Amino acid sequence: MNYYSLNNKNHSVSFQEAVVQGLAADRGLYFPSEINPLPSTFYDNIEQLSHEEIAYQVIQQFVGNEIPEADLKQIIAETLCFDFPCVAVEENVFSLELYHGPTMAFKDVGARFMSRCLGYFNRNSDKKVTVLVATSGDTGGAVASGFLGVKGVEVVILYPSGKVSDIQERQLTTLGQNITALEVDGVFDDCQDMVKKAFLDDSLQHKNLTSANSINIARWLPQMFYFFFAYQQLKKHHKPLIVSCPSGNFGNICAGILAKKIGLPIDHFVAATNANDTVPQFLVKGIYEPKPSVPTISNAMDVGNPSNFIRIQEMYHNDLNEFNKDFSSYTYNDEETKAAMKSIYAHSGYIAEPHGAVGYLGLKKEMALHPETIGVFLETAHPIKFLDVVEPVLDIKLPIPTQIESVLGKEKHRIKISNYEGLKNFLN
Ligand SMILES: *Cc1c(COP(=O)(O)O)cnc(C)c1O
């Protein structure tokens, strides 16, 4: 399978090159040159298939012959080593829990899949690749855990000092081996700027830098699996299906739309955002106007210029009529989010964290327009990851899950840096 740059359709590369480079040299995101629907027998029999069998069928065409069947199946098995339950919250409303992985964030799947693809491509090489990533919290933990011990890959994670939670910091700083955490005296944007600068720095060429955020196709594509797992569990209701994704960089929902392109019967998508409403505004005005991000309680979605939106525009041929047929986007502020968390808990006892609650609100709005439907929102993090919000809003005390407990007692190791020179000195 080839991938072209969204800045230049004539520039196309293999799956391997797209994974290793992350972004094309012209700064364009990679996009698959062909998208082929799966046979109807696959959808007819999906209830009989295991998660691993579904994932293999879904991802195979996008990898092509660049990873042999047995190796790809092994990568999938290691990626999907936990469950994805669809939990009933209200009549016809379900939560697809994506947080049962090692770091309790949905980014575990993408990080695990990407790391193992890189490991496979490095299997016979002495050349080391350095994954450089800036995190505002959740990404870093998932990348650290996903890449731990992968051959030929060094991981360097930059995080803003004092701006991530204690749990998140421990997930980044306690693993050791090939994972190094750099504590940056600054905010997330400073970390992000340093990473961007490093990618353009000729004096760091020899480090073979690559990124591990959702612009990388190996992190983006495996997110399709979630939508198939939801359909597999909800098919028996025989109703049109609405899926609502709490969206920040729009990688997750973009994978859902690709899943629909290969035939998955999803009737409608909702991209639910917090106060960062660039996409909801686009659907109203028809103009895409990125803006600086504003901080919210669902901070993993504080994105003012969603990097994957350009892929969604590609799939809808940037045509508002096509967009509106199966895509809506709604925005919610922190007060509405907290009210939703409270009301969900009061009515069903279900504990939603702020990102999931935003997804729930978007879902309910769309379902009110289409009462004959069934709906699922993606719950993208375990409530414990956002306990600073969940505990006071719901007035409860959350038990600590074992995945989190295991990092709490460990000692933090990080290197403090204050500017780009610090990063460069560390890398060289
Ligand atoms: C990253 C993240 C999101 C947003 O996902 P995108 O693919 O960037 O839209 C939502 N919730 C949580 C908890 C996240 O970590």
PDB file of N, CA, C and O and ligand atoms in Angstrom, residues 104-107 137-139 168 214 219-220 223 245-254 272 298-303 306-308 353-356 378-382 385-386, ligand 1:
ATOM      1  N   MET A 104      -4.237   3.107  30.771  1.00  0.00           N
ATOM      2  CA  MET A 104      -5.633   3.501  30.998  1.00  0.00           C
ATOM      3  C   MET A 104      -6.062   4.694  30.148  1.00  0.00           C
ATOM      4  O   MET A 104      -6.921   5.479  30.553  1.00  0.00           O
ATOM      5  N   ALA A 105      -5.445   4.835  28.971  1.00  0.00           N
ATOM      6  CA  ALA A 105      -5.855   5.865  28.014  1.00  0.00           C
ATOM      7  C   ALA A 105      -6.005   5.199  26.654  1.00  0.00           C
ATOM      8  O   ALA A 105      -5.309   4.224  26.360  1.00  0.00           O
ATOM      9  N   PHE A 106      -6.896   5.715  25.823  1.00  0.00           N
ATOM     10  CA  PHE A 106      -7.140   5.011  24.556  1.00  0.00           C
ATOM     11  C   PHE A 106      -5.932   5.054  23.640  1.00  0.00           C
ATOM     12  O   PHE A 106      -5.821   4.268  22.711  1.00  0.00           O
ATOM     13  N   LYS A 107      -4.989   5.945  23.910  1.00  0.00           N
ATOM     14  CA  LYS A 107      -3.812   6.039  23.049  1.00  0.00           C
ATOM     15  C   LYS A 107      -2.902   4.819  23.163  1.00  0.00           C
ATOM     16  O   LYS A 107      -1.962   4.666  22.371  1.00  0.00           O
ATOM     17  N   GLY A 137       0.178  15.283  28.739  1.00  0.00           N
ATOM     18  CA  GLY A 137      -0.288  14.342  29.757  1.00  0.00           C
ATOM     19  C   GLY A 137      -0.421  12.923  29.238  1.00  0.00           C
ATOM     20  O   GLY A 137       0.469  12.098  29.410  1.00  0.00           O
ATOM     21  N   ASP A 138      -1.526  12.627  28.558  1.00  0.00           N
ATOM     22  CA  ASP A 138      -1.847  11.242  28.229  1.00  0.00           C
ATOM     23  C   ASP A 138      -0.965  10.592  27.162  1.00  0.00           C
ATOM     24  O   ASP A 138      -0.631   9.419  27.244  1.00  0.00           O
ATOM     25  N   THR A 139      -0.594  11.350  26.140  1.00  0.00           N
ATOM     26  CA  THR A 139       0.186  10.763  25.055  1.00  0.00           C
ATOM     27  C   THR A 139       1.495  10.178  25.567  1.00  0.00           C
ATOM     28  O   THR A 139       1.874   9.063  25.218  1.00  0.00           O
ATOM     29  N   GLN A 168       0.281  11.004  35.843  1.00  0.00           N
ATOM     30  CA  GLN A 168       0.836  11.099  34.491  1.00  0.00           C
ATOM     31  C   GLN A 168       2.362  11.219  34.542  1.00  0.00           C
ATOM     32  O   GLN A 168       3.071  10.586  33.759  1.00  0.00           O
ATOM     33  N   SER A 214      -0.500  11.451  16.594  1.00  0.00           N
ATOM     34  CA  SER A 214      -1.495  10.777  15.749  1.00  0.00           C
ATOM     35  C   SER A 214      -1.394  11.157  14.280  1.00  0.00           C
ATOM     36  O   SER A 214      -2.147  10.651  13.458  1.00  0.00           O
ATOM     37  N   ARG A 219      -0.073   5.149  14.178  1.00  0.00           N
ATOM     38  CA  ARG A 219      -0.865   5.430  15.380  1.00  0.00           C
ATOM     39  C   ARG A 219      -2.308   5.695  15.006  1.00  0.00           C
ATOM     40  O   ARG A 219      -3.224   5.380  15.757  1.00  0.00           O
ATOM     41  N   TRP A 220      -2.503   6.277  13.841  1.00  0.00           N
ATOM     42  CA  TRP A 220      -3.849   6.646  13.409  1.00  0.00           C
ATOM     43  C   TRP A 220      -4.684   5.421  12.995  1.00  0.00           C
ATOM     44  O   TRP A 220      -5.808   5.205  13.494  1.00  0.00           O
ATOM     45  N   GLN A 223      -6.654   2.783  15.247  1.00  0.00           N
ATOM     46  CA  GLN A 223      -7.815   3.285  15.986  1.00  0.00           C
ATOM     47  C   GLN A 223      -9.130   2.893  15.305  1.00  0.00           C
ATOM     48  O   GLN A 223     -10.196   2.979  15.910  1.00  0.00           O
ATOM     49  N   CYS A 245     -17.389  10.805  19.223  1.00  0.00           N
ATOM     50  CA  CYS A 245     -15.999  10.785  19.685  1.00  0.00           C
ATOM     51  C   CYS A 245     -15.669  12.110  20.343  1.00  0.00           C
ATOM     52  O   CYS A 245     -15.780  13.159  19.698  1.00  0.00           O
ATOM     53  N   PRO A 246     -15.222  12.084  21.589  1.00  0.00           N
ATOM     54  CA  PRO A 246     -14.667  13.308  22.169  1.00  0.00           C
ATOM     55  C   PRO A 246     -13.375  13.628  21.415  1.00  0.00           C
ATOM     56  O   PRO A 246     -12.464  12.805  21.380  1.00  0.00           O
ATOM     57  N   SER A 247     -13.302  14.797  20.794  1.00  0.00           N
ATOM     58  CA  SER A 247     -12.239  15.027  19.803  1.00  0.00           C
ATOM     59  C   SER A 247     -11.339  16.198  20.144  1.00  0.00           C
ATOM     60  O   SER A 247     -11.801  17.248  20.598  1.00  0.00           O
ATOM     61  N   GLY A 248     -10.032  15.991  19.896  1.00  0.00           N
ATOM     62  CA  GLY A 248      -9.033  17.027  20.122  1.00  0.00           C
ATOM     63  C   GLY A 248      -8.235  17.249  18.850  1.00  0.00           C
ATOM     64  O   GLY A 248      -8.402  18.226  18.139  1.00  0.00           O
ATOM     65  N   ASN A 249      -7.361  16.272  18.541  1.00  0.00           N
ATOM     66  CA  ASN A 249      -6.643  16.324  17.276  1.00  0.00           C
ATOM     67  C   ASN A 249      -7.393  15.600  16.159  1.00  0.00           C
ATOM     68  O   ASN A 249      -6.907  15.488  15.043  1.00  0.00           O
ATOM     69  N   PHE A 250      -8.537  15.044  16.448  1.00  0.00           N
ATOM     70  CA  PHE A 250      -9.433  14.405  15.476  1.00  0.00           C
ATOM     71  C   PHE A 250      -8.840  13.162  14.798  1.00  0.00           C
ATOM     72  O   PHE A 250      -9.249  12.789  13.707  1.00  0.00           O
ATOM     73  N   GLY A 251      -7.868  12.527  15.479  1.00  0.00           N
ATOM     74  CA  GLY A 251      -7.310  11.295  14.932  1.00  0.00           C
ATOM     75  C   GLY A 251      -8.276  10.139  15.092  1.00  0.00           C
ATOM     76  O   GLY A 251      -8.491   9.343  14.164  1.00  0.00           O
ATOM     77  N   ASN A 252      -8.880  10.054  16.267  1.00  0.00           N
ATOM     78  CA  ASN A 252      -9.779   8.953  16.567  1.00  0.00           C
ATOM     79  C   ASN A 252     -10.994   8.962  15.623  1.00  0.00           C
ATOM     80  O   ASN A 252     -11.311   7.956  14.980  1.00  0.00           O
ATOM     81  N   ILE A 253     -11.654  10.082  15.521  1.00  0.00           N
ATOM     82  CA  ILE A 253     -12.851  10.131  14.674  1.00  0.00           C
ATOM     83  C   ILE A 253     -12.484   9.965  13.197  1.00  0.00           C
ATOM     84  O   ILE A 253     -13.234   9.359  12.417  1.00  0.00           O
ATOM     85  N   CYS A 254     -11.316  10.428  12.839  1.00  0.00           N
ATOM     86  CA  CYS A 254     -10.852  10.274  11.456  1.00  0.00           C
ATOM     87  C   CYS A 254     -10.691   8.780  11.132  1.00  0.00           C
ATOM     88  O   CYS A 254     -11.011   8.327  10.019  1.00  0.00           O
ATOM     89  N   ALA A 272     -17.465  15.542  19.198  1.00  0.00           N
ATOM     90  CA  ALA A 272     -17.830  16.403  20.327  1.00  0.00           C
ATOM     91  C   ALA A 272     -16.565  17.078  20.834  1.00  0.00           C
ATOM     92  O   ALA A 272     -15.558  16.406  21.083  1.00  0.00           O
ATOM     93  N   SER A 298     -11.275  19.056  30.189  1.00  0.00           N
ATOM     94  CA  SER A 298     -10.974  17.885  29.340  1.00  0.00           C
ATOM     95  C   SER A 298      -9.726  18.229  28.539  1.00  0.00           C
ATOM     96  O   SER A 298      -9.755  18.388  27.323  1.00  0.00           O
ATOM     97  N   ASN A 299      -8.590  18.327  29.247  1.00  0.00           N
ATOM     98  CA  ASN A 299      -7.414  18.979  28.657  1.00  0.00           C
ATOM     99  C   ASN A 299      -6.700  18.191  27.571  1.00  0.00           C
ATOM    100  O   ASN A 299      -5.901  18.748  26.836  1.00  0.00           O
ATOM    101  N   ALA A 300      -6.998  16.888  27.445  1.00  0.00           N
ATOM    102  CA  ALA A 300      -6.389  16.139  26.338  1.00  0.00           C
ATOM    103  C   ALA A 300      -7.000  16.554  24.998  1.00  0.00           C
ATOM    104  O   ALA A 300      -6.547  16.118  23.945  1.00  0.00           O
ATOM    105  N   MET A 301      -8.040  17.380  25.044  1.00  0.00           N
ATOM    106  CA  MET A 301      -8.669  17.857  23.807  1.00  0.00           C
ATOM    107  C   MET A 301      -8.508  19.362  23.628  1.00  0.00           C
ATOM    108  O   MET A 301      -9.253  19.975  22.876  1.00  0.00           O
ATOM    109  N   ASP A 302      -7.555  19.958  24.346  1.00  0.00           N
ATOM    110  CA  ASP A 302      -7.356  21.400  24.205  1.00  0.00           C
ATOM    111  C   ASP A 302      -6.495  21.676  22.978  1.00  0.00           C
ATOM    112  O   ASP A 302      -5.291  21.920  23.073  1.00  0.00           O
ATOM    113  N   VAL A 303      -7.125  21.627  21.834  1.00  0.00           N
ATOM    114  CA  VAL A 303      -6.421  21.761  20.562  1.00  0.00           C
ATOM    115  C   VAL A 303      -7.169  22.783  19.709  1.00  0.00           C
ATOM    116  O   VAL A 303      -8.368  22.631  19.481  1.00  0.00           O
ATOM    117  N   PRO A 306      -6.737  21.220  14.966  1.00  0.00           N
ATOM    118  CA  PRO A 306      -6.660  19.753  14.997  1.00  0.00           C
ATOM    119  C   PRO A 306      -5.894  19.188  13.801  1.00  0.00           C
ATOM    120  O   PRO A 306      -6.287  19.400  12.653  1.00  0.00           O
ATOM    121  N   SER A 307      -4.791  18.471  14.081  1.00  0.00           N
ATOM    122  CA  SER A 307      -3.897  18.108  12.985  1.00  0.00           C
ATOM    123  C   SER A 307      -4.500  17.092  12.011  1.00  0.00           C
ATOM    124  O   SER A 307      -4.129  17.075  10.849  1.00  0.00           O
ATOM    125  N   ASN A 308      -5.424  16.258  12.457  1.00  0.00           N
ATOM    126  CA  ASN A 308      -5.977  15.252  11.532  1.00  0.00           C
ATOM    127  C   ASN A 308      -7.176  15.738  10.728  1.00  0.00           C
ATOM    128  O   ASN A 308      -7.697  14.998   9.899  1.00  0.00           O
ATOM    129  N   GLU A 353     -15.550  10.360  32.940  1.00  0.00           N
ATOM    130  CA  GLU A 353     -14.600  11.461  33.173  1.00  0.00           C
ATOM    131  C   GLU A 353     -14.911  12.557  32.141  1.00  0.00           C
ATOM    132  O   GLU A 353     -15.764  12.358  31.273  1.00  0.00           O
ATOM    133  N   PRO A 354     -14.256  13.717  32.227  1.00  0.00           N
ATOM    134  CA  PRO A 354     -14.689  14.860  31.405  1.00  0.00           C
ATOM    135  C   PRO A 354     -14.704  14.620  29.886  1.00  0.00           C
ATOM    136  O   PRO A 354     -15.595  15.122  29.208  1.00  0.00           O
ATOM    137  N   HIS A 355     -13.721  13.866  29.351  1.00  0.00           N
ATOM    138  CA  HIS A 355     -13.703  13.653  27.894  1.00  0.00           C
ATOM    139  C   HIS A 355     -14.902  12.818  27.458  1.00  0.00           C
ATOM    140  O   HIS A 355     -15.597  13.145  26.494  1.00  0.00           O
ATOM    141  N   GLY A 356     -15.146  11.737  28.197  1.00  0.00           N
ATOM    142  CA  GLY A 356     -16.301  10.888  27.890  1.00  0.00           C
ATOM    143  C   GLY A 356     -17.605  11.660  28.024  1.00  0.00           C
ATOM    144  O   GLY A 356     -18.533  11.490  27.217  1.00  0.00           O
ATOM    145  N   LEU A 378     -17.409   7.265  22.967  1.00  0.00           N
ATOM    146  CA  LEU A 378     -16.140   6.653  23.325  1.00  0.00           C
ATOM    147  C   LEU A 378     -15.678   7.225  24.659  1.00  0.00           C
ATOM    148  O   LEU A 378     -15.621   8.442  24.830  1.00  0.00           O
ATOM    149  N   GLU A 379     -15.410   6.356  25.611  1.00  0.00           N
ATOM    150  CA  GLU A 379     -14.855   6.791  26.896  1.00  0.00           C
ATOM    151  C   GLU A 379     -13.345   6.589  26.777  1.00  0.00           C
ATOM    152  O   GLU A 379     -12.852   5.462  26.732  1.00  0.00           O
ATOM    153  N   THR A 380     -12.609   7.714  26.612  1.00  0.00           N
ATOM    154  CA  THR A 380     -11.217   7.653  26.158  1.00  0.00           C
ATOM    155  C   THR A 380     -10.181   7.547  27.278  1.00  0.00           C
ATOM    156  O   THR A 380      -9.007   7.330  27.009  1.00  0.00           O
ATOM    157  N   ALA A 381     -10.607   7.737  28.525  1.00  0.00           N
ATOM    158  CA  ALA A 381      -9.652   7.600  29.634  1.00  0.00           C
ATOM    159  C   ALA A 381     -10.383   7.064  30.859  1.00  0.00           C
ATOM    160  O   ALA A 381     -11.586   7.281  31.027  1.00  0.00           O
ATOM    161  N   HIS A 382      -9.658   6.391  31.710  1.00  0.00           N
ATOM    162  CA  HIS A 382     -10.225   5.940  32.983  1.00  0.00           C
ATOM    163  C   HIS A 382     -10.424   7.165  33.885  1.00  0.00           C
ATOM    164  O   HIS A 382      -9.577   8.071  33.899  1.00  0.00           O
ATOM    165  N   LYS A 385      -7.580   8.878  35.759  1.00  0.00           N
ATOM    166  CA  LYS A 385      -6.615   9.743  35.077  1.00  0.00           C
ATOM    167  C   LYS A 385      -6.994  11.219  35.253  1.00  0.00           C
ATOM    168  O   LYS A 385      -6.169  12.099  35.063  1.00  0.00           O
ATOM    169  N   PHE A 386      -8.246  11.465  35.557  1.00  0.00           N
ATOM    170  CA  PHE A 386      -8.715  12.846  35.755  1.00  0.00           C
ATOM    171  C   PHE A 386      -9.384  12.985  37.110  1.00  0.00           C
ATOM    172  O   PHE A 386     -10.403  13.641  37.255  1.00  0.00           O
TER     173      PHE A 386
HETATM  174  C1  LIG B   1      -6.045  12.258  22.975  1.00  0.00           C
HETATM  175  C2  LIG B   1      -7.312  12.198  23.726  1.00  0.00           C
HETATM  176  C3  LIG B   1      -8.549  12.579  23.143  1.00  0.00           C
HETATM  177  C4  LIG B   1      -8.648  13.162  21.761  1.00  0.00           C
HETATM  178  O1  LIG B   1      -8.375  12.255  20.733  1.00  0.00           O
HETATM  179  P1  LIG B   1      -8.067  12.780  19.267  1.00  0.00           P
HETATM  180  O2  LIG B   1      -7.789  11.570  18.466  1.00  0.00           O
HETATM  181  O3  LIG B   1      -6.857  13.669  19.396  1.00  0.00           O
HETATM  182  O4  LIG B   1      -9.247  13.553  18.795  1.00  0.00           O
HETATM  183  C5  LIG B   1      -9.704  12.439  23.891  1.00  0.00           C
HETATM  184  N1  LIG B   1      -9.660  11.973  25.164  1.00  0.00           N
HETATM  185  C6  LIG B   1      -8.505  11.613  25.759  1.00  0.00           C
HETATM  186  C7  LIG B   1      -8.541  11.143  27.158  1.00  0.00           C
HETATM  187  C8  LIG B   1      -7.294  11.708  25.070  1.00  0.00           C
HETATM  188  O5  LIG B   1      -6.153  11.359  25.680  1.00  0.00           O
END
